[in-house]
Amino acid sequence: MWKNLFDKKRINSPYYKTFTVLGLNQDRLINALAKNKIAVFSVKKHSAKKMELKVYAKDQKKAFAIIKELCYNVKKVENSGKFYPILSFFMRYGAVLGIAFFCFSAVYFNGFVFSIDYVGTGIKYKSQVQGFLIEEGINFGTRFSSFEIKELEDKILCSNDNLSFVSCEKVGSRLKITLVEADKKKSVLSGNVKKMVSDVDGTIESIRVYRGTANVNVGDKVKVGDTLVDGFATVGENVIEINVLASATVIIEYKEVYYSQNQGEEELALISAKGTLDSEILEERVDCIFDGQRYCYEVTFTLRHTILAG
Amino acid sequence: MSFIDNIFSSAFLEPFPKEPPSRILLLGDNAGYFEHVKSIVSYSDTEIVLSIKKEEVSIAGENLIIKKFCEGDVVICGKIFSIKKG
C-alpha cells in the first residue's frame, strides 16, 4: 500500500476536477467514491451540508455519476492542476490543428507574391512595368526568394526612360513598387511630329485632330504607347503622309499611398499626394485602412491629362 | 532481514505475519498517513474517525483535511493532537 503514497505517476498527474457538493452525511459519499476505486483529494468541509473534493480528471464522469446517484447536489465543478491550462489546450485538438494550420499557412504563403502594388508619380507607366515583370518571370505566385529586390529595382529603372527612381519593397505577401516619373522638358510645337502617342493609361475624353487621322474615339481605353493620331491623310484614293497636329484629353486614375502611425491624417495624405501632380484634378478620394501596424491612407485621383502633338 | 522484520524482532514479536498489519505514519504533528482504511466513519475539521480493519481509529486535531483517500490509504493534513484506537 506504500506504493500509493509514492506512486509518482498519480502524484504528478496534473489535471483535477474539483466538485462542490451539497448534502448531508457526506462521509457516505467519500466512502462510496473510495469503494469505486476513485481517488479523492483535498476533501474540505465548509459546513455540515457543503463539501469540496477533488478527483482525477479521468475519473470525473464516474465520480459525477456516483454523486448524482446518491442524490447529492453538485454546485460547482472546476478544473485545477499544474498543467491544466496546457492540457485543456491540447484537449481541444480541433482548435489546436486550426491554429497550427493558420500559422503554417501564414509563414509558408508569406514567401509568395500574391499581389503587386504600384505607387508614385510614375504609376502611369504601370502597364509597361507590368510587362517587364512578366518577362522577368515575376507574377502572381512567384516566390520572393527567386529574385533579388535590389536588382529588380535597377532592372525596372533601366527598362523605362520615363522613370527617374524605382523602389521595391516586400510587404507581407505583396510586392510594392514605387515609381517616380522623370522630369520632362516642355517642348514647343515643332511641326515635325509623325504621330501622336499616348503617354498614359486611361480613357479618351476628347480628341481634336487638325492634321492627321485619329485611331481612337471618345470613350476608348488607351495604354501608354498607343498611337492616338497617325500622320497620314486619305485624299481620294491616295494616302499621303503628313505631320500630325492634334490634341487629346485622357481621363486617368492615379493612386498614391501614405503611411502613418496616427489616425485622422486624411488631409495630410491628400496634400502630400497633390504635390506630385501636374494634371487637372477632377475627383479625389482618401481611404484609410489599418493593417494592424500602421494606418494606410490610399489617395485616389481622377485626373484629366492633356496630350499635344504638333 | 527487512527493515520491518528488524522492528518486529526488536519488539520480540513473531517474524512478519502473513497478513501485514496496518501502519500509521505521523509526519510531525502536521500530517498522518493511515493504511488499510476501510471507510471513513465520521469527518469534521476537529475529528476524523477511520475504520481500519476491524477497529476504529480516531484522530483529533484542528483544521483537519483528508488530503488523499485512495485504495485504502488515507493522508490527513492539519494539526493532529491525538490518535486513539477503539
XYZ file of C-alpha atoms in Angstrom:
396
model
C 0.000 0.000 0.000
C 3.029 2.253 0.364
C 3.071 2.433 -3.388
C 0.018 4.688 -3.390
C 1.879 7.274 -1.364
C 4.894 7.217 -3.588
C 3.235 6.476 -6.917
C 4.798 9.317 -8.878
C 2.515 8.898 -11.883
C -0.531 9.583 -9.755
C 1.027 12.228 -7.528
C 2.325 14.156 -10.508
C -0.853 13.776 -12.549
C -1.563 17.370 -13.240
C -5.245 17.608 -14.005
C -8.019 17.521 -11.403
C -11.730 18.212 -11.282
C -12.992 19.943 -8.178
C -16.579 19.296 -7.103
C -18.501 21.365 -4.610
C -21.111 19.005 -3.220
C -24.220 19.859 -1.221
C -25.941 17.361 1.011
C -25.936 15.698 4.425
C -23.925 12.672 5.517
C -21.002 13.475 3.294
C -18.840 10.711 4.724
C -21.077 8.299 2.851
C -20.104 9.970 -0.403
C -16.369 9.766 0.317
C -16.691 6.070 1.154
C -18.762 5.408 -1.960
C -16.130 7.053 -4.137
C -13.330 5.118 -2.445
C -15.263 1.865 -2.823
C -15.475 2.529 -6.562
C -11.700 2.997 -6.676
C -11.902 6.725 -7.285
C -9.049 8.529 -5.539
C -10.278 11.559 -3.617
C -8.097 14.542 -2.777
C -8.247 17.644 -0.608
C -11.606 16.941 0.994
C -12.720 20.135 2.733
C -15.874 20.522 4.756
C -17.187 24.060 4.530
C -20.300 23.316 6.592
C -22.487 20.393 7.586
C -24.034 20.448 4.140
C -21.256 21.707 1.903
C -18.084 19.888 0.984
C -15.398 20.295 -1.619
C -13.331 17.472 -3.056
C -11.042 16.778 -5.965
C -10.757 13.757 -8.226
C -8.514 12.974 -11.152
C -9.925 14.392 -14.390
C -10.121 10.896 -15.862
C -12.449 9.834 -13.017
C -14.744 12.832 -13.253
C -17.554 11.148 -15.183
C -17.644 8.207 -12.810
C -17.476 10.496 -9.775
C -20.219 12.711 -11.111
C -22.444 9.703 -11.735
C -21.912 8.405 -8.204
C -22.602 11.821 -6.687
C -25.838 12.105 -8.616
C -26.845 8.529 -7.861
C -26.518 9.218 -4.143
C -28.726 12.274 -4.604
C -26.170 14.871 -3.696
C -26.289 18.192 -5.469
C -23.244 19.363 -7.327
C -22.988 23.108 -7.013
C -19.839 23.803 -8.981
C -17.230 21.929 -10.994
C -13.826 23.473 -11.541
C -10.615 22.423 -13.203
C -7.324 22.603 -11.427
C -3.822 21.278 -11.533
C -0.380 22.478 -12.533
C -0.643 21.672 -16.211
C -4.380 22.212 -16.632
C -4.024 25.188 -18.999
C -1.687 23.249 -21.306
C -3.721 20.020 -21.134
C -7.024 21.750 -21.810
C -5.406 23.415 -24.792
C -4.434 20.057 -26.236
C -7.826 18.528 -25.474
C -9.300 20.984 -27.929
C -7.304 19.398 -30.726
C -9.559 20.830 -33.426
C -8.719 24.366 -32.373
C -5.045 23.439 -31.974
C -4.948 21.986 -35.501
C -6.707 25.057 -36.864
C -4.259 27.429 -35.203
C -1.278 25.326 -36.320
C -2.563 25.293 -39.909
C -3.094 29.052 -39.853
C 0.426 29.701 -38.542
C 1.928 27.361 -41.104
C -0.036 28.988 -43.931
C 0.921 32.468 -42.808
C 4.592 31.579 -42.736
C 4.602 29.465 -45.903
C 2.480 31.664 -48.139
C 4.255 34.786 -46.945
C 7.064 33.732 -49.248
C 4.928 34.071 -52.393
C 3.916 37.148 -54.367
C 0.153 37.398 -54.152
C -0.208 40.938 -55.396
C 1.895 43.711 -56.893
C 1.074 47.301 -55.897
C 2.241 50.326 -57.881
C 2.528 53.737 -56.275
C 4.181 57.046 -57.106
C 4.119 59.625 -59.853
C 5.284 57.051 -62.388
C 2.177 54.920 -61.907
C 1.048 55.873 -65.403
C 3.793 53.573 -66.670
C 2.381 50.669 -64.674
C 1.454 48.611 -67.695
C 4.974 48.900 -69.111
C 6.468 47.857 -65.792
C 3.964 45.006 -65.530
C 5.008 43.758 -68.951
C 8.641 43.919 -67.933
C 7.978 41.948 -64.744
C 6.188 39.232 -66.685
C 9.195 38.939 -68.981
C 11.378 38.573 -65.902
C 9.094 35.822 -64.626
C 7.677 37.840 -61.737
C 3.954 37.457 -61.416
C 1.232 36.175 -59.075
C 2.577 33.114 -57.246
C 6.278 33.786 -57.792
C 8.471 33.147 -54.776
C 10.161 36.203 -53.312
C 13.306 34.160 -52.942
C 13.511 33.650 -56.735
C 14.601 37.247 -57.351
C 16.673 39.969 -55.716
C 14.650 43.034 -54.810
C 17.558 45.480 -55.169
C 18.459 44.002 -58.530
C 14.841 44.259 -59.656
C 14.760 47.983 -58.833
C 17.772 48.591 -61.100
C 16.338 46.473 -63.898
C 12.980 48.282 -63.887
C 14.710 51.659 -63.891
C 16.911 50.699 -66.841
C 13.967 49.333 -68.787
C 11.998 52.588 -68.781
C 13.383 56.037 -69.697
C 10.304 57.732 -68.270
C 11.248 56.804 -64.719
C 13.835 58.555 -62.585
C 13.567 56.385 -59.489
C 12.238 52.910 -58.662
C 11.894 51.297 -55.249
C 10.673 47.753 -54.489
C 9.546 46.527 -51.090
C 8.149 43.255 -49.768
C 5.126 43.968 -47.561
C 3.814 40.634 -46.339
C 2.883 38.776 -49.491
C 2.639 41.971 -51.546
C 5.331 43.444 -53.754
C 5.106 47.217 -53.520
C 6.778 49.102 -56.362
C 7.242 52.855 -56.118
C 7.750 54.544 -59.499
C 8.858 58.155 -59.830
C 8.417 59.820 -63.192
C 11.372 61.595 -64.696
C 11.008 65.359 -65.219
C 10.100 66.056 -68.800
C 11.258 69.113 -70.654
C 8.342 71.016 -72.136
C 8.847 71.228 -75.876
C 7.436 73.714 -78.326
C 5.422 72.503 -81.296
C 7.939 71.524 -83.921
C 5.569 70.784 -86.789
C 7.515 67.612 -87.339
C 5.553 65.026 -85.479
C 4.610 61.910 -87.421
C 2.156 60.533 -84.863
C 0.547 61.310 -81.501
C 1.248 58.650 -78.920
C -0.427 58.269 -75.521
C 1.910 58.650 -72.557
C -0.684 57.438 -70.025
C -3.202 54.625 -69.430
C -6.741 55.935 -69.401
C -9.950 56.690 -71.275
C -10.173 59.176 -74.131
C -12.357 62.103 -73.082
C -11.874 64.222 -76.169
C -9.746 64.227 -79.297
C -9.186 67.069 -81.746
C -7.349 66.384 -84.953
C -6.225 69.350 -87.017
C -3.884 67.329 -89.187
C -3.691 63.523 -89.320
C -6.081 60.613 -88.879
C -7.468 59.617 -85.465
C -7.089 55.973 -84.472
C -9.267 56.221 -81.396
C -12.671 57.553 -80.448
C -14.060 59.228 -77.377
C -14.582 56.593 -74.711
C -11.843 54.258 -75.943
C -9.418 52.891 -73.394
C -5.783 53.502 -74.247
C -2.448 52.440 -72.847
C 0.993 54.024 -72.777
C 2.489 53.810 -76.249
C -0.804 53.528 -78.165
C -0.962 55.662 -81.293
C -3.867 58.072 -80.975
C -3.381 60.006 -84.215
C -1.457 58.816 -87.258
C 0.368 61.077 -89.670
C -1.454 60.286 -92.887
C -4.470 61.522 -94.753
C -6.586 59.944 -97.465
C -7.187 62.192 -100.440
C -9.408 60.410 -102.947
C -7.739 57.107 -103.475
C -4.335 58.347 -102.372
C -2.829 58.143 -98.951
C -0.395 60.902 -98.227
C 1.984 61.369 -95.342
C 1.515 64.473 -93.252
C 2.715 65.874 -89.960
C 0.319 65.478 -87.086
C -1.270 68.392 -85.326
C -3.752 67.202 -82.676
C -4.693 67.306 -79.034
C -6.425 64.824 -76.768
C -7.554 64.691 -73.183
C -7.393 61.412 -71.328
C -9.131 60.615 -68.046
C -6.753 58.692 -65.819
C -6.981 57.222 -62.327
C -3.989 57.815 -60.145
C -3.329 56.358 -56.672
C -0.827 57.162 -54.012
C -0.428 55.549 -50.577
C 0.632 57.457 -47.495
C 1.589 55.623 -44.276
C 1.337 56.908 -40.738
C 1.115 55.685 -37.141
C -1.643 58.215 -36.479
C -5.295 58.242 -37.326
C -7.135 61.174 -38.946
C -4.414 62.281 -41.345
C -6.552 62.203 -44.484
C -5.956 65.889 -45.218
C -2.217 65.482 -44.874
C -2.216 62.493 -47.201
C -4.223 64.466 -49.762
C -1.863 67.444 -49.664
C 1.170 65.186 -49.912
C -0.238 63.360 -52.952
C -1.419 66.543 -54.704
C 2.060 67.990 -54.579
C 3.292 65.487 -57.129
C 0.584 66.090 -59.748
C 0.655 68.219 -62.831
C -2.699 67.225 -64.345
C -6.108 68.704 -63.696
C -7.864 67.014 -60.776
C -11.473 66.042 -61.419
C -12.162 63.923 -58.322
C -10.259 62.993 -55.216
C -10.871 60.398 -52.529
C -8.974 59.206 -49.457
C -9.497 55.734 -47.958
C -7.957 54.813 -44.632
C -7.088 51.193 -43.758
C -5.362 49.938 -40.608
C -3.164 46.921 -41.389
C -2.513 46.016 -37.779
C 0.673 48.029 -37.504
C 0.024 51.356 -39.216
C -2.602 53.417 -40.996
C -2.530 53.304 -44.821
C -4.103 56.316 -46.494
C -4.887 55.479 -50.125
C -5.418 58.664 -52.113
C -7.217 58.168 -55.431
C -7.409 60.942 -58.019
C -9.350 61.110 -61.274
C -7.261 63.367 -63.487
C -7.604 64.969 -66.892
C -4.345 64.601 -68.761
C -3.773 66.604 -71.950
C -1.640 65.294 -74.798
C -0.442 67.616 -77.512
C 1.330 66.679 -80.709
C 2.418 69.013 -83.432
C 16.236 -9.018 7.048
C 13.989 -6.193 6.022
C 13.505 -3.026 7.985
C 10.046 -4.160 9.188
C 11.390 -7.586 10.244
C 14.045 -5.786 12.263
C 11.401 -3.839 14.118
C 9.380 -6.988 14.808
C 12.455 -8.758 16.009
C 13.401 -5.927 18.372
C 9.856 -5.955 19.734
C 10.138 -9.719 20.393
C 7.301 -10.434 18.021
C 6.944 -13.375 15.663
C 8.513 -12.900 12.225
C 6.445 -10.907 9.809
C 2.794 -12.174 9.887
C 1.111 -13.497 6.765
C -1.301 -10.636 6.718
C 0.687 -7.400 7.062
C -0.510 -5.221 9.917
C -1.906 -1.807 9.207
C 0.513 1.076 9.641
C 0.171 4.633 10.776
C 2.859 7.156 9.879
C 2.971 10.546 11.538
C 4.848 13.388 9.868
C 5.472 15.691 12.795
C 2.076 16.870 14.004
C 1.002 18.219 10.639
C 0.168 15.109 8.700
C -0.609 11.459 9.132
C -0.691 8.510 6.801
C -3.043 5.586 7.505
C -3.105 2.222 5.759
C -5.827 -0.370 5.227
C -8.602 2.134 5.815
C -11.940 0.537 5.022
C -14.105 3.602 5.355
C -14.477 6.974 6.983
C -16.873 6.719 9.914
C -17.124 10.426 10.540
C -15.359 13.515 9.354
C -15.156 17.052 10.675
C -12.366 19.556 10.881
C -11.661 18.650 14.531
C -12.115 14.884 14.489
C -11.853 12.181 11.876
C -12.770 8.591 12.671
C -11.424 5.905 10.361
C -12.399 2.278 10.200
C -9.136 0.335 9.862
C -9.548 -3.434 9.511
C -11.904 -4.302 12.375
C -11.110 -1.329 14.566
C -11.833 2.344 14.667
C -9.097 4.947 14.904
C -9.981 8.454 15.992
C -7.782 11.374 15.002
C -8.328 14.592 16.936
C -6.894 17.930 15.933
C -7.510 21.261 14.236
C -8.194 22.148 10.606
C -8.121 18.509 9.608
C -8.395 17.804 5.876
C -8.472 14.456 4.142
C -5.702 15.149 1.670
C -5.942 11.849 -0.122
C -8.115 8.765 0.135
C -7.235 6.134 -2.383
C -7.296 2.309 -2.321
C -7.335 2.095 1.437
C -4.668 4.732 2.039
C -5.581 7.981 3.719
C -3.445 11.049 4.184
C -4.713 13.558 6.722
C -3.270 17.036 6.959
C -3.778 19.554 9.712
C -2.785 19.980 13.358
C -3.020 16.462 14.856
C -3.358 16.417 18.654
C -4.011 12.754 19.250
C -4.683 9.379 17.680
C -6.857 6.960 19.626
C -7.678 3.395 18.873
C -11.073 1.914 19.697
